[in-house]
mmCIF file of C-alpha atoms in Angstrom:
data_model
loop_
_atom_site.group_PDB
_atom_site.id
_atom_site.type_symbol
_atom_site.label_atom_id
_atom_site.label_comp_id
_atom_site.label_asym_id
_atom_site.label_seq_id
_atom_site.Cartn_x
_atom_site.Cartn_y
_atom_site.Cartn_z
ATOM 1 C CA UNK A 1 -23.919 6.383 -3.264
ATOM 2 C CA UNK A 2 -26.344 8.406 -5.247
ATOM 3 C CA UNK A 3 -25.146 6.656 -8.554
ATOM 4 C CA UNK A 4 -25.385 3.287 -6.662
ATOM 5 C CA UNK A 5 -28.440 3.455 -5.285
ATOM 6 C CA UNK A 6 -26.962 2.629 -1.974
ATOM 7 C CA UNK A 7 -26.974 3.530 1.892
ATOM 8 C CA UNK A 8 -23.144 1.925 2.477
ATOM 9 C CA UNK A 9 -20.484 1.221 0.424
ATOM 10 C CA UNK A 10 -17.523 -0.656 0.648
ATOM 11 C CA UNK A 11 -13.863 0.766 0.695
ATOM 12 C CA UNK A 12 -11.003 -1.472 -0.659
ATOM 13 C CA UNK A 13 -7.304 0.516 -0.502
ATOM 14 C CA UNK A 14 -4.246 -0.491 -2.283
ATOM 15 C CA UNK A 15 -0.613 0.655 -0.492
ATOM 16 C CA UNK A 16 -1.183 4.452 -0.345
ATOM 17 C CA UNK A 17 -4.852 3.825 -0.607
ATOM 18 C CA UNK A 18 -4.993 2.389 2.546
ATOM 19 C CA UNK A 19 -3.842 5.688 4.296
ATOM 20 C CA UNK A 20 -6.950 7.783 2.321
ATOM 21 C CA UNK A 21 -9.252 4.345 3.106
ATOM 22 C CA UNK A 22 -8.279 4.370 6.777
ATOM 23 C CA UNK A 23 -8.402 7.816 7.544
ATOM 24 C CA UNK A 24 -11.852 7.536 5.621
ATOM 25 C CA UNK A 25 -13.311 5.254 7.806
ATOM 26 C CA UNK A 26 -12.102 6.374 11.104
ATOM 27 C CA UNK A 27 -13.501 10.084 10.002
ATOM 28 C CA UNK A 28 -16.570 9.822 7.874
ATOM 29 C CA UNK A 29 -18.045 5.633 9.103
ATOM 30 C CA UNK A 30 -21.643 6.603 8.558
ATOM 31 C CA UNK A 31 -21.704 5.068 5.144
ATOM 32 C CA UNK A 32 -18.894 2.872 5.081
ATOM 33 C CA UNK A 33 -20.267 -0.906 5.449
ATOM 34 C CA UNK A 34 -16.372 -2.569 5.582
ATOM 35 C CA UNK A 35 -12.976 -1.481 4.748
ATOM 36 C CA UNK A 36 -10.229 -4.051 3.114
ATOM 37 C CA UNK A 37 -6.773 -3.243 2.653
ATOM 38 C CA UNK A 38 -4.199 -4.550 0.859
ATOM 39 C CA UNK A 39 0.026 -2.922 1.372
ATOM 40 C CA UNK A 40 -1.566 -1.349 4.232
ATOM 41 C CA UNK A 41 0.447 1.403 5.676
ATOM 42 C CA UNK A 42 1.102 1.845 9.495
ATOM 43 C CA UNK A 43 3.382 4.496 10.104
ATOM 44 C CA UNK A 44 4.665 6.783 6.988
ATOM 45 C CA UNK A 45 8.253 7.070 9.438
ATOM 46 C CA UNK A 46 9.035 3.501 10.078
ATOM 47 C CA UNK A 47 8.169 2.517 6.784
ATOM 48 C CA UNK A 48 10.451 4.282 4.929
ATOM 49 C CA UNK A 49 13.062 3.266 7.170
ATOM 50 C CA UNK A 50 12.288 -0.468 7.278
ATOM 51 C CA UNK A 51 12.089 -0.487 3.234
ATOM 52 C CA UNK A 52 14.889 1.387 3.208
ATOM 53 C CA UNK A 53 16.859 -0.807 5.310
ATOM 54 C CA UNK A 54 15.319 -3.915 3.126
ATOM 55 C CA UNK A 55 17.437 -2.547 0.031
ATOM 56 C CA UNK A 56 20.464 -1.800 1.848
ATOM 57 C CA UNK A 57 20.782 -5.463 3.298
ATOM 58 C CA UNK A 58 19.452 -7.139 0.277
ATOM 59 C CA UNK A 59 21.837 -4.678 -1.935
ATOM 60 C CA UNK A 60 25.315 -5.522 -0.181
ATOM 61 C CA UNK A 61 24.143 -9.594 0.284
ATOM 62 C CA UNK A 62 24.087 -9.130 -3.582
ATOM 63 C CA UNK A 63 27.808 -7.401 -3.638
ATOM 64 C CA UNK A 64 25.102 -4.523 -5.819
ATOM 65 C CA UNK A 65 27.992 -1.789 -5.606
ATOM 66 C CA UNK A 66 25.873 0.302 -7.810
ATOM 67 C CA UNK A 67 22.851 0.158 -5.750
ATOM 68 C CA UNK A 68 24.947 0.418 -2.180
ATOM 69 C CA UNK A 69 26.052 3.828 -4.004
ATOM 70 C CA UNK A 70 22.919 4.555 -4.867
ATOM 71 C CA UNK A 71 21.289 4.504 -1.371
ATOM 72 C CA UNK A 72 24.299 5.826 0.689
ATOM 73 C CA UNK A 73 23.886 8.993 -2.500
ATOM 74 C CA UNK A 74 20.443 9.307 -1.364
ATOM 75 C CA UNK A 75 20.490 8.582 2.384
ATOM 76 C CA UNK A 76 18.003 7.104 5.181
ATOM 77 C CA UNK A 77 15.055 8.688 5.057
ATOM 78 C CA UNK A 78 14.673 11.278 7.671
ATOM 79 C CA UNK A 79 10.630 11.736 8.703
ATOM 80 C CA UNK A 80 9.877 9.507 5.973
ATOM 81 C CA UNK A 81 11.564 11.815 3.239
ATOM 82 C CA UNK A 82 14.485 10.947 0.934
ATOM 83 C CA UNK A 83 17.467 13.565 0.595
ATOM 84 C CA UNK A 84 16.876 14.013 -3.186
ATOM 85 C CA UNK A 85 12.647 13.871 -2.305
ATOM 86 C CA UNK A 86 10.592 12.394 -5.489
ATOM 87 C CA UNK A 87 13.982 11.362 -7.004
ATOM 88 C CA UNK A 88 15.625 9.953 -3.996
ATOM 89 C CA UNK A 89 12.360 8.027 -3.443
ATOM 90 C CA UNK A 90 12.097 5.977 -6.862
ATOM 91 C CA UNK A 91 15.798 5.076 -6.603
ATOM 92 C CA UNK A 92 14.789 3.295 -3.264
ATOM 93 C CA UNK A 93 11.838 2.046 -4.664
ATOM 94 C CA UNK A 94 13.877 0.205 -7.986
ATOM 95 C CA UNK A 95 16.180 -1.035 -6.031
ATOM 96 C CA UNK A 96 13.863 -2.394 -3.221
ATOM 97 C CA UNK A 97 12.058 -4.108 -6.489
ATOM 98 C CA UNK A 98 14.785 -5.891 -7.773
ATOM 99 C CA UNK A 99 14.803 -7.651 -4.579
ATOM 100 C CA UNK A 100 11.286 -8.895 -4.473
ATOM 101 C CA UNK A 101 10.555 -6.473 -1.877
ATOM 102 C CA UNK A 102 7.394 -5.214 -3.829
ATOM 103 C CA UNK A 103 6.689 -8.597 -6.028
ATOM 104 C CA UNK A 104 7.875 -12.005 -5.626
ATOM 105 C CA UNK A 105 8.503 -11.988 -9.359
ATOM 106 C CA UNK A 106 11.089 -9.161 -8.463
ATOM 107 C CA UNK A 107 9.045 -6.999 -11.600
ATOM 108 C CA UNK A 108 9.902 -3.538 -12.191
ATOM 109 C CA UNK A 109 7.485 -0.457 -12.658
ATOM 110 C CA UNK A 110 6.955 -1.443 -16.533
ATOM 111 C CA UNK A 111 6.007 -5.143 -15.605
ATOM 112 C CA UNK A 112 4.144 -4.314 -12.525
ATOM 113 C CA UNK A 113 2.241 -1.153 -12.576
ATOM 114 C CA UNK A 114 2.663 1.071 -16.318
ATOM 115 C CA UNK A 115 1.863 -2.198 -18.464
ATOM 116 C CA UNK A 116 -1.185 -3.500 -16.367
ATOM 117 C CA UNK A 117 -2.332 -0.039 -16.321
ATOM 118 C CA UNK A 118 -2.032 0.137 -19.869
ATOM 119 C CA UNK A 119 -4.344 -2.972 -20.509
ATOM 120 C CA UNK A 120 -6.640 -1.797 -18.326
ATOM 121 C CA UNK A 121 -10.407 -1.453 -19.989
ATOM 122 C CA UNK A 122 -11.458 -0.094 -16.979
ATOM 123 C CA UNK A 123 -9.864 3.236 -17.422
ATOM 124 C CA UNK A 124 -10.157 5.808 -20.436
ATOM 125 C CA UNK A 125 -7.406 7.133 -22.436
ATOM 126 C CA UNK A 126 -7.723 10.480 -20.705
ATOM 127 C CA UNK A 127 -7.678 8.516 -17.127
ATOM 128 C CA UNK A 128 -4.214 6.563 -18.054
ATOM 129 C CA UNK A 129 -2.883 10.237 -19.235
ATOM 130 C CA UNK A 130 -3.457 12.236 -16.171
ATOM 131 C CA UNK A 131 -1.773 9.143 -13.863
ATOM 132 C CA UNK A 132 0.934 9.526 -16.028
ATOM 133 C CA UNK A 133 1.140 13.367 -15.476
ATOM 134 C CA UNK A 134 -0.048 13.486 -12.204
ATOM 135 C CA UNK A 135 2.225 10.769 -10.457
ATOM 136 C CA UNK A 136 5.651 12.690 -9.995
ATOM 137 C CA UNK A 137 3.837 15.916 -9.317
ATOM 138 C CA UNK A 138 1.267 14.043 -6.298
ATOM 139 C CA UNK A 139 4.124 12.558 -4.562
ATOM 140 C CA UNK A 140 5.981 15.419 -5.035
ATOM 141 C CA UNK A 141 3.778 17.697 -3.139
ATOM 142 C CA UNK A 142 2.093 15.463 -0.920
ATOM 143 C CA UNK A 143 4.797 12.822 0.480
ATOM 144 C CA UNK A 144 5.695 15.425 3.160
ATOM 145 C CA UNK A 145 2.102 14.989 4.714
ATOM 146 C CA UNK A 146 1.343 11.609 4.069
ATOM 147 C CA UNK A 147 4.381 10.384 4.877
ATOM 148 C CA UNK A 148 4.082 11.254 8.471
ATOM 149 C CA UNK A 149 1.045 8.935 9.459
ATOM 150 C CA UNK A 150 0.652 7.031 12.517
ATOM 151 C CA UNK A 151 -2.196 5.259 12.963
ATOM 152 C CA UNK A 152 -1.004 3.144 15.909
ATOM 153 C CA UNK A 153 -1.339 6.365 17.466
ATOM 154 C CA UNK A 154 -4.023 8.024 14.768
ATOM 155 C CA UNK A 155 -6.769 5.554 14.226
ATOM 156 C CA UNK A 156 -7.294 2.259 16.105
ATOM 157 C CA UNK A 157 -11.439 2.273 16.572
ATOM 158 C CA UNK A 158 -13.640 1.534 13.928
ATOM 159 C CA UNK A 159 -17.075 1.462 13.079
ATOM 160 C CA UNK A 160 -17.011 -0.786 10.742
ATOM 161 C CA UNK A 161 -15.503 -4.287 9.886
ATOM 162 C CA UNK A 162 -12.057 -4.298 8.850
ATOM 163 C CA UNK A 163 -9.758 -6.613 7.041
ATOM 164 C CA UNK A 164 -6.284 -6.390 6.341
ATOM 165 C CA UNK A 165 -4.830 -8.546 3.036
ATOM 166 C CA UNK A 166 -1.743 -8.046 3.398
ATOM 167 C CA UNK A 167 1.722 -10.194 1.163
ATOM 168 C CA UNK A 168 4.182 -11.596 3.782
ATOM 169 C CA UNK A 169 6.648 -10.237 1.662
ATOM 170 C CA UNK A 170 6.001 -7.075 1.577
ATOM 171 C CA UNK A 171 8.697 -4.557 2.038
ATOM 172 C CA UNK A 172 7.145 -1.239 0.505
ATOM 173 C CA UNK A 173 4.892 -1.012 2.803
ATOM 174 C CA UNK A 174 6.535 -3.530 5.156
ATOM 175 C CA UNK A 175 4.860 -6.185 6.740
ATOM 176 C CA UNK A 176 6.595 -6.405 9.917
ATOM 177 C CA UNK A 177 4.316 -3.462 10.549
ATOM 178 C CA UNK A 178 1.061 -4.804 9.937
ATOM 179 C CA UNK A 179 0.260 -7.292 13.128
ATOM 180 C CA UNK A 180 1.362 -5.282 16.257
ATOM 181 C CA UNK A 181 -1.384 -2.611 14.485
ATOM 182 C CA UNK A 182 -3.579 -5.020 13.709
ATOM 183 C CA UNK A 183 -3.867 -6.898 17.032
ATOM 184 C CA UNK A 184 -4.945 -2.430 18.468
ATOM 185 C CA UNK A 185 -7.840 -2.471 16.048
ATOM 186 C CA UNK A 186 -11.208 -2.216 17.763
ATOM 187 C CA UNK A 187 -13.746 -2.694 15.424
ATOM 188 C CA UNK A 188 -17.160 -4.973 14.774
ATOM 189 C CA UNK A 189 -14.999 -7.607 12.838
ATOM 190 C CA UNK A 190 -12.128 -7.755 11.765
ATOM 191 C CA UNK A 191 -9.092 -10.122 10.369
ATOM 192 C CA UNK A 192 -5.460 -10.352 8.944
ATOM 193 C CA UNK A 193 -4.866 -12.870 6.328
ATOM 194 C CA UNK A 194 -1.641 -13.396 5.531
ATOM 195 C CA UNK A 195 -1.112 -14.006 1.389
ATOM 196 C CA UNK A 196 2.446 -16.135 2.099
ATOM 197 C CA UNK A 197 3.149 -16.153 -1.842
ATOM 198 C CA UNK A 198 2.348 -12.242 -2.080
ATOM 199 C CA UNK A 199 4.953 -9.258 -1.527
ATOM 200 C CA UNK A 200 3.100 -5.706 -2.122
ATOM 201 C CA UNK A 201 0.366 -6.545 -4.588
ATOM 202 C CA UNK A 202 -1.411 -9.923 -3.420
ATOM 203 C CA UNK A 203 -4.410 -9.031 -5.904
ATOM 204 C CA UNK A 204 -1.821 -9.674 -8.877
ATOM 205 C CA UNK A 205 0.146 -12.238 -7.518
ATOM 206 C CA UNK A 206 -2.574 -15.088 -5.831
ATOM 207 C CA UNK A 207 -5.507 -13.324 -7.741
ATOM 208 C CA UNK A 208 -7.633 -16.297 -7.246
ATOM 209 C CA UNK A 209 -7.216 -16.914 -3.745
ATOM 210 C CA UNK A 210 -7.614 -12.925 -3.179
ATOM 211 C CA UNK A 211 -11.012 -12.606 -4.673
ATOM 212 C CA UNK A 212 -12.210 -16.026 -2.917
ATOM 213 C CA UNK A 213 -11.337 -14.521 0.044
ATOM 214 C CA UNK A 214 -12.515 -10.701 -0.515
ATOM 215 C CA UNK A 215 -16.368 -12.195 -1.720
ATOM 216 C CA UNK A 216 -16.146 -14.295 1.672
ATOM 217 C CA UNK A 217 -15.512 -10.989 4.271
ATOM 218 C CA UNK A 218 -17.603 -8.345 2.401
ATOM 219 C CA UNK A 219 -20.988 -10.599 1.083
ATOM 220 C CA UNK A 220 -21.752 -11.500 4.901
ATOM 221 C CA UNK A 221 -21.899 -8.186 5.373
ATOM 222 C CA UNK A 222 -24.553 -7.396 2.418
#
């Protein structure tokens, strides 16, 4: 704010930035003027279980052997944590990718996050290093905590507006989650807008429709 200039500022949350933008809100709204979020988490337990589930069913309607293996090796998630922890997790998460459970392209980490991170001008050289570092070592440590959110229970009364963005095919952070929360939210405005061509990321895959959409919630609000 004191770089801005600025009383308020907006919050916008991607997947596990939803969790730091919600908590953010419901703590500290005196100088939040409107939350969006996009792959927005609900409840760190059910999540894990639901995705899990996703690749399991998805996996043996395939006859995928090698991924059935894979997630019987690793097991359900038990309070939101994999048997093998930051390992176990990623094997879900490749598997539950090749189904189109976190793109409708069905992309893999490469396609969809290291290579558009890479062409990124908006971060440094040193920024793109210390994701690279700091990625196995944040979940690492801090899935035990963050997996175990529950803001149906946690955080339903806001200060604020707040919008939800969320893929109808989403399945890492699952989107038969989002509407029972959704329809608990008290807040001065608020929406759910359903991208239906969108799994996980429906700023990269209906771009166009996503920033038509974001300019009309948050510039009303200027």
């Amino acid at each position: 704010m004191r770089r801005s200039g600025k009383e308020r500022l907006f919050v916008w949350g991607g997947s596990w930035g939803t969790e730091l933008g919600t908590y953010l809100c419901f703590r500290y709204p005196e100088h939040i003027a409107g939350y969006v979020g996009s792959g927005q988490l609900v409840n760190g337990v059910l999540n894990e279980e639901l995705s899990y589930d996703f690749a399991m069913d998805e996996a043996k309607k395939a006859g995928d052997t090698k991924a059935v293996s894979t997630l019987e090796r690793i097991g359900r998630p038990v309070d939101g944590c994999y048997r093998e922890g930051f390992k176990g997790m990623m094997a879900q998460r490749r598997i539950m990718k090749k189904y189109g459970g976190h793109s409708m392209n069905k992309g893999t980490y490469w396609t969809d996050t290291a290579l558009p991170l890479l062409r990124s001008r908006e971060f440094s050289f040193t920024d793109k290093l210390g994701l690279a570092l700091g990625y196995k070592r944040c979940l690492t440590y801090m899935w035990p905590t963050t997996s175990k959110c529950d803001f149906p229970r946690e955080c339903t009364r806001f200060a604020m507006p707040y919008y939800i963005f969320q893929g109808a095919h989403d399945n890492n952070t699952p989107s038969a989650l989002v509407q029972a929360y959704y329809d608990a939210i008290e807040a001065p405005d608020k929406d759910l807008i359903w991208f239906e061509h969108s799994a996980h990321g429906p700023l990269r895959e209906e771009p166009e429709t996503y920033k038509r959409l974001l300019r009309e919630k948050l510039l009303q609000w200027i």
